[in-house]
PDB file of C-alpha atoms in Angstrom:
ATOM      1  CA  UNK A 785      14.620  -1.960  22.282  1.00 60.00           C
ATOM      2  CA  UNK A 786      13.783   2.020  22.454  1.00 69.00           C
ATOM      3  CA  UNK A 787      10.107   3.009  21.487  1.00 87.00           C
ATOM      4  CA  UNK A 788      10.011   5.122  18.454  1.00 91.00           C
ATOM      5  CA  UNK A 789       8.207   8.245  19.040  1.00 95.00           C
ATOM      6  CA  UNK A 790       7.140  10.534  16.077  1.00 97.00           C
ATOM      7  CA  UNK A 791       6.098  13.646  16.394  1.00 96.00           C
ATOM      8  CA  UNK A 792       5.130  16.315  13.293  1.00 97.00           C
ATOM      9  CA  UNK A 793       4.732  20.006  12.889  1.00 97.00           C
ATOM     10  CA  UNK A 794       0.889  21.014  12.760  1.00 96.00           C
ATOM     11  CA  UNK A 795       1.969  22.757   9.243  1.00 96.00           C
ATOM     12  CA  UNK A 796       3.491  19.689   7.591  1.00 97.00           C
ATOM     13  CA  UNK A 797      -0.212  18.206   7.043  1.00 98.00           C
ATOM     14  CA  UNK A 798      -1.754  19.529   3.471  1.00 97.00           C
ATOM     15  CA  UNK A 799      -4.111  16.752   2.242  1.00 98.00           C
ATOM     16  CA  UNK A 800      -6.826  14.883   4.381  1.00 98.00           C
ATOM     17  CA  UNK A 801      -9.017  12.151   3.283  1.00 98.00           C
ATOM     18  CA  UNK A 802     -11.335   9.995   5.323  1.00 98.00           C
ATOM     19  CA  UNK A 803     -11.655   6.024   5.181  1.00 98.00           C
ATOM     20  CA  UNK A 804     -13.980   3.732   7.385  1.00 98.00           C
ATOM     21  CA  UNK A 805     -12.622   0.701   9.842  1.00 98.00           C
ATOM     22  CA  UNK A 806     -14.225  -2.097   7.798  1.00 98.00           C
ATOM     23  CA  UNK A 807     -15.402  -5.305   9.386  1.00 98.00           C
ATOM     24  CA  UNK A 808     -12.392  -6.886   7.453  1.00 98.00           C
ATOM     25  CA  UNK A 809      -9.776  -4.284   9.094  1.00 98.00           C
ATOM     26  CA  UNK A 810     -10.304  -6.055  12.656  1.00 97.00           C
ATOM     27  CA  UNK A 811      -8.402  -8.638  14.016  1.00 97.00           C
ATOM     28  CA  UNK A 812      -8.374 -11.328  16.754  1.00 96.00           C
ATOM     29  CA  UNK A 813      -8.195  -8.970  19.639  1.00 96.00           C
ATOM     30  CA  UNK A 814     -11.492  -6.927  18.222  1.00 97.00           C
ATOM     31  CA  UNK A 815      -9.667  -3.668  17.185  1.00 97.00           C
ATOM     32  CA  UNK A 816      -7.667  -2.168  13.857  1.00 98.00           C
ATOM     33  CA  UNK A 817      -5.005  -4.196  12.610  1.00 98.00           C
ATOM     34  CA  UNK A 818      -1.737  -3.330  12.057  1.00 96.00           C
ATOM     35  CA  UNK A 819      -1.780  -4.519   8.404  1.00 97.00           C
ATOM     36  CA  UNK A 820      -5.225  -2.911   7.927  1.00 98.00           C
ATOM     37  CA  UNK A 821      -3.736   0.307   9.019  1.00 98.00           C
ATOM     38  CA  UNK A 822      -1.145   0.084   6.910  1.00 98.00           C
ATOM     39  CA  UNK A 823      -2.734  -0.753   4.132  1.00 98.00           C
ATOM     40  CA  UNK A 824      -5.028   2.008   4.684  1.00 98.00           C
ATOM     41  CA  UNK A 825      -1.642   4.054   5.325  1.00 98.00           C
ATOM     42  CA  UNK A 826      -0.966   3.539   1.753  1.00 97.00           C
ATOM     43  CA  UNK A 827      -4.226   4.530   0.548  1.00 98.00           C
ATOM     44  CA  UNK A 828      -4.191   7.841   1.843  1.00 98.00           C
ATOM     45  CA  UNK A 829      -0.822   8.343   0.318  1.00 97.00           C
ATOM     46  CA  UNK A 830      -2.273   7.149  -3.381  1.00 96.00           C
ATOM     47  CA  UNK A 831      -5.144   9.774  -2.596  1.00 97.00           C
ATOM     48  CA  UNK A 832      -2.843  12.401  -1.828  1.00 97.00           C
ATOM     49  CA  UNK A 833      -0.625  12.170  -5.083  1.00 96.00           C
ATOM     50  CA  UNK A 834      -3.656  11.996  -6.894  1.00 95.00           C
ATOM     51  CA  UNK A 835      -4.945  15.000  -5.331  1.00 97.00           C
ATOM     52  CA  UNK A 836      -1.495  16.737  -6.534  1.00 95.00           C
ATOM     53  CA  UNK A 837      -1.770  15.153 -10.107  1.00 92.00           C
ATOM     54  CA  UNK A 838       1.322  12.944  -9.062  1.00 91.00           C
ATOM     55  CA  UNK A 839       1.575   9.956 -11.025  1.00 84.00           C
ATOM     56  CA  UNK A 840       3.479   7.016  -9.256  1.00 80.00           C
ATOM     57  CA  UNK A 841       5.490   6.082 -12.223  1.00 82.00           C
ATOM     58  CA  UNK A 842       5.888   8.078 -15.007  1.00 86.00           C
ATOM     59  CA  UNK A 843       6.495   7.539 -18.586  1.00 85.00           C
ATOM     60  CA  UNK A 844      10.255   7.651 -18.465  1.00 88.00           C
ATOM     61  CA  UNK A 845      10.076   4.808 -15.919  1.00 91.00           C
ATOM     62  CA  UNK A 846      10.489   7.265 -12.716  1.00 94.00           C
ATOM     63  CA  UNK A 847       8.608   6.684 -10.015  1.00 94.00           C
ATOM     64  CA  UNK A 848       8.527   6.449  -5.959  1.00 95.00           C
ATOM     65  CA  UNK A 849       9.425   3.961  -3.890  1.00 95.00           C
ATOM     66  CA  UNK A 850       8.812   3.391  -0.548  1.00 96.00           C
ATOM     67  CA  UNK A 851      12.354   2.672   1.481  1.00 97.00           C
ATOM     68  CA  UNK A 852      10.859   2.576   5.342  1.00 97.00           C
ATOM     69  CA  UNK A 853       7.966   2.533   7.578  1.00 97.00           C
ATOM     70  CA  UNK A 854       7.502   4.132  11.165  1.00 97.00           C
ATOM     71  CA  UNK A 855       4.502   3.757  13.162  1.00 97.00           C
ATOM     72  CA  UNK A 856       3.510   4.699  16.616  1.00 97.00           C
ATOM     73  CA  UNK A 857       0.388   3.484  17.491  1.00 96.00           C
ATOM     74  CA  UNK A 858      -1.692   5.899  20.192  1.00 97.00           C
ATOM     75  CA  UNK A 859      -5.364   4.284  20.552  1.00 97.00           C
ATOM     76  CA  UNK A 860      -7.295   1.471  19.473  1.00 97.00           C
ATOM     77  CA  UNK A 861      -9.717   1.864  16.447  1.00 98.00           C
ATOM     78  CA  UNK A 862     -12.699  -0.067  16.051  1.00 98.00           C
ATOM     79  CA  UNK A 863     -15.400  -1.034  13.047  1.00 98.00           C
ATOM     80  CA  UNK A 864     -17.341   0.936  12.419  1.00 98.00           C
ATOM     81  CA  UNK A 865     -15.155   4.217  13.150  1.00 98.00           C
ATOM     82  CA  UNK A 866     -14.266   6.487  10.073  1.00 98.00           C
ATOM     83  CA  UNK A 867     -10.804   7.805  10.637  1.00 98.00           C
ATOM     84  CA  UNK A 868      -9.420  11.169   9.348  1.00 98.00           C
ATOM     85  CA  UNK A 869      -5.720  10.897   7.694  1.00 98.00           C
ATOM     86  CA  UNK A 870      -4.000  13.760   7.104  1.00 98.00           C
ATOM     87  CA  UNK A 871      -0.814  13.497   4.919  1.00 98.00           C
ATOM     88  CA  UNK A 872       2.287  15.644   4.373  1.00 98.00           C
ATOM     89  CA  UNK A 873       5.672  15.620   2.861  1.00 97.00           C
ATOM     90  CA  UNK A 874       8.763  16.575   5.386  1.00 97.00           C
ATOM     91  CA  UNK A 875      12.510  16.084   5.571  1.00 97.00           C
ATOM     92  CA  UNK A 876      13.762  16.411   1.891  1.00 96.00           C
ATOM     93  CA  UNK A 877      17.063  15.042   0.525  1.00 97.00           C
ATOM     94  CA  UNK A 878      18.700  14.684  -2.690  1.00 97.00           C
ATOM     95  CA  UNK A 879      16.831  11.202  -3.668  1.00 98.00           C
ATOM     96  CA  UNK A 880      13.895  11.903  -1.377  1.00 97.00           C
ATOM     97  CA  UNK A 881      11.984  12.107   1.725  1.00 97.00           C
ATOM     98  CA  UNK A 882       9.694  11.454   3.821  1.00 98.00           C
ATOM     99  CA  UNK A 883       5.446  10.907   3.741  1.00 98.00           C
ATOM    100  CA  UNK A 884       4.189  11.859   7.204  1.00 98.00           C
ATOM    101  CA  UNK A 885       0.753  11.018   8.800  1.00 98.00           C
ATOM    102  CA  UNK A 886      -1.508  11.539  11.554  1.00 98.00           C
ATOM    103  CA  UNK A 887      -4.124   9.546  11.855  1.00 98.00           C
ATOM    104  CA  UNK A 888      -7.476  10.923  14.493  1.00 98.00           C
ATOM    105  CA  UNK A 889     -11.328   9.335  15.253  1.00 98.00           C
ATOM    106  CA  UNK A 890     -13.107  11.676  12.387  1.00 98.00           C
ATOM    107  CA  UNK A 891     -15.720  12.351  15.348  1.00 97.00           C
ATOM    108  CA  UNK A 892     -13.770  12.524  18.708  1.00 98.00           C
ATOM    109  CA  UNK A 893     -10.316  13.823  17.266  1.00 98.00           C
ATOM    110  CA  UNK A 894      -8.749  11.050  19.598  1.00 98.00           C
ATOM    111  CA  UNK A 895      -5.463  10.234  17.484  1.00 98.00           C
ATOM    112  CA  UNK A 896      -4.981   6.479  16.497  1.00 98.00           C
ATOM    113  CA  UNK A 897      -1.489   6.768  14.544  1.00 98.00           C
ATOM    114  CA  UNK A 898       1.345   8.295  13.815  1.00 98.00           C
ATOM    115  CA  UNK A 899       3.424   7.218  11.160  1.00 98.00           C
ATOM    116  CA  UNK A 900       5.850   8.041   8.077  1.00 98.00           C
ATOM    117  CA  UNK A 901       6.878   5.848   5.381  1.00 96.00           C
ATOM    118  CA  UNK A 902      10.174   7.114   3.624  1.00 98.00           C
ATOM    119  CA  UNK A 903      10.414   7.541  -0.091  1.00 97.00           C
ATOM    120  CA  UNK A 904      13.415   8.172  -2.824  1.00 97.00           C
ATOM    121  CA  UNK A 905      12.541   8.444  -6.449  1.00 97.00           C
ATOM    122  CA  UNK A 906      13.321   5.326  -9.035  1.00 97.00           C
ATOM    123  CA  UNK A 907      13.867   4.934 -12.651  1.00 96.00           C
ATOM    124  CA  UNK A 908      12.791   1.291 -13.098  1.00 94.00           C
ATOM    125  CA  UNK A 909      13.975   1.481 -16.470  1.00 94.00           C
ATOM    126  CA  UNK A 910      17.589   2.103 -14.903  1.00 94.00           C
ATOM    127  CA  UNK A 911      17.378   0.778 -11.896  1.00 95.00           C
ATOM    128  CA  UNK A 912      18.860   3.024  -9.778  1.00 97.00           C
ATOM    129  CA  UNK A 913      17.811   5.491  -7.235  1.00 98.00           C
ATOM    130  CA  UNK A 914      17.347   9.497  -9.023  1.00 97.00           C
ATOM    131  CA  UNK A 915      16.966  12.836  -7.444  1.00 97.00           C
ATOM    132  CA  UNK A 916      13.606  14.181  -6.941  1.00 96.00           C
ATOM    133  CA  UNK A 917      12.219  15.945  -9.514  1.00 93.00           C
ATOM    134  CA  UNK A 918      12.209  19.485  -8.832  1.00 93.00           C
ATOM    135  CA  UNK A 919       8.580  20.247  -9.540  1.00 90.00           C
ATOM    136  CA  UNK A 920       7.990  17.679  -6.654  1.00 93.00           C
ATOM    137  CA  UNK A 921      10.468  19.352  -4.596  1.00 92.00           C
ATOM    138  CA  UNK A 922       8.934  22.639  -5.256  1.00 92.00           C
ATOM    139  CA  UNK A 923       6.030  21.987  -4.763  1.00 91.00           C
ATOM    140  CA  UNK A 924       6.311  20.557  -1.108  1.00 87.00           C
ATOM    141  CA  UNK A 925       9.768  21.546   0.044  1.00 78.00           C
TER     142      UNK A 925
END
């Protein structure tokens, strides 16, 4: 099976929080997990709607959903290491996109992660998949 490979423009990136590797993070072979990461993954992305006063689900039942998740992994991570995330929005269409990350040592800059989890917009009232919101679009398109 072919390798993914990511690779993101320097000016997609336009929210950065930090987050330590707990002791709970590692697993058996002494280094970040992958479900640790992507947990953590997720948390930047909560922190980054935040930031932007983005609600995940608003009252009229619309909300975002994740659809996919792509991650290259570049270095090992270990506890007690704080890691920088910096998060962006890329490759709009209709329904959606997709949340892009690159994830460095806070200290040495030596990247960890790449990843990108793609999004549409949901009603969960309806059901169904709806087009994004144009003051979301406009905002990062």
């Amino acid at each position: 099976m072919a390798r993914i490979k990511l690779s993101f423009p320097d000016d997609v990136f336009c929210f950065e929080t930090r987050m330590p590797v707990r002791i709970t993070d590692i697993n058996g072979a002494n280094h970040l997990g992958n479900d640790a990461l992507i947990s953590m993954l997720s948390e930047a992305r909560a922190q980054f709607l935040v930031n932007y006063g983005i609600q995940e689900a608003s009252k009229d039942g619309t909300g975002i959903i994740v659809t996919d998740l792509a991650t290259m992994y570049q270095s090992e991570s270990f506890f007690p290491e704080m890691l920088r995330f910096e998060v962006g929005v890329m490759d709009f269409n209709k329904y959606g996109g997709d949340f892009v990350f690159r994830v460095t040592k806070a200290e040495s800059g030596q990247p960890v992660a790449l990843a990108k989890y793609g999004f549409v917009f949901f009603n969960y009232h309806r059901k169904e998949v709806v087009p994004v919101p144009e003051s979301f679009r406009s905002r990062f398109a």
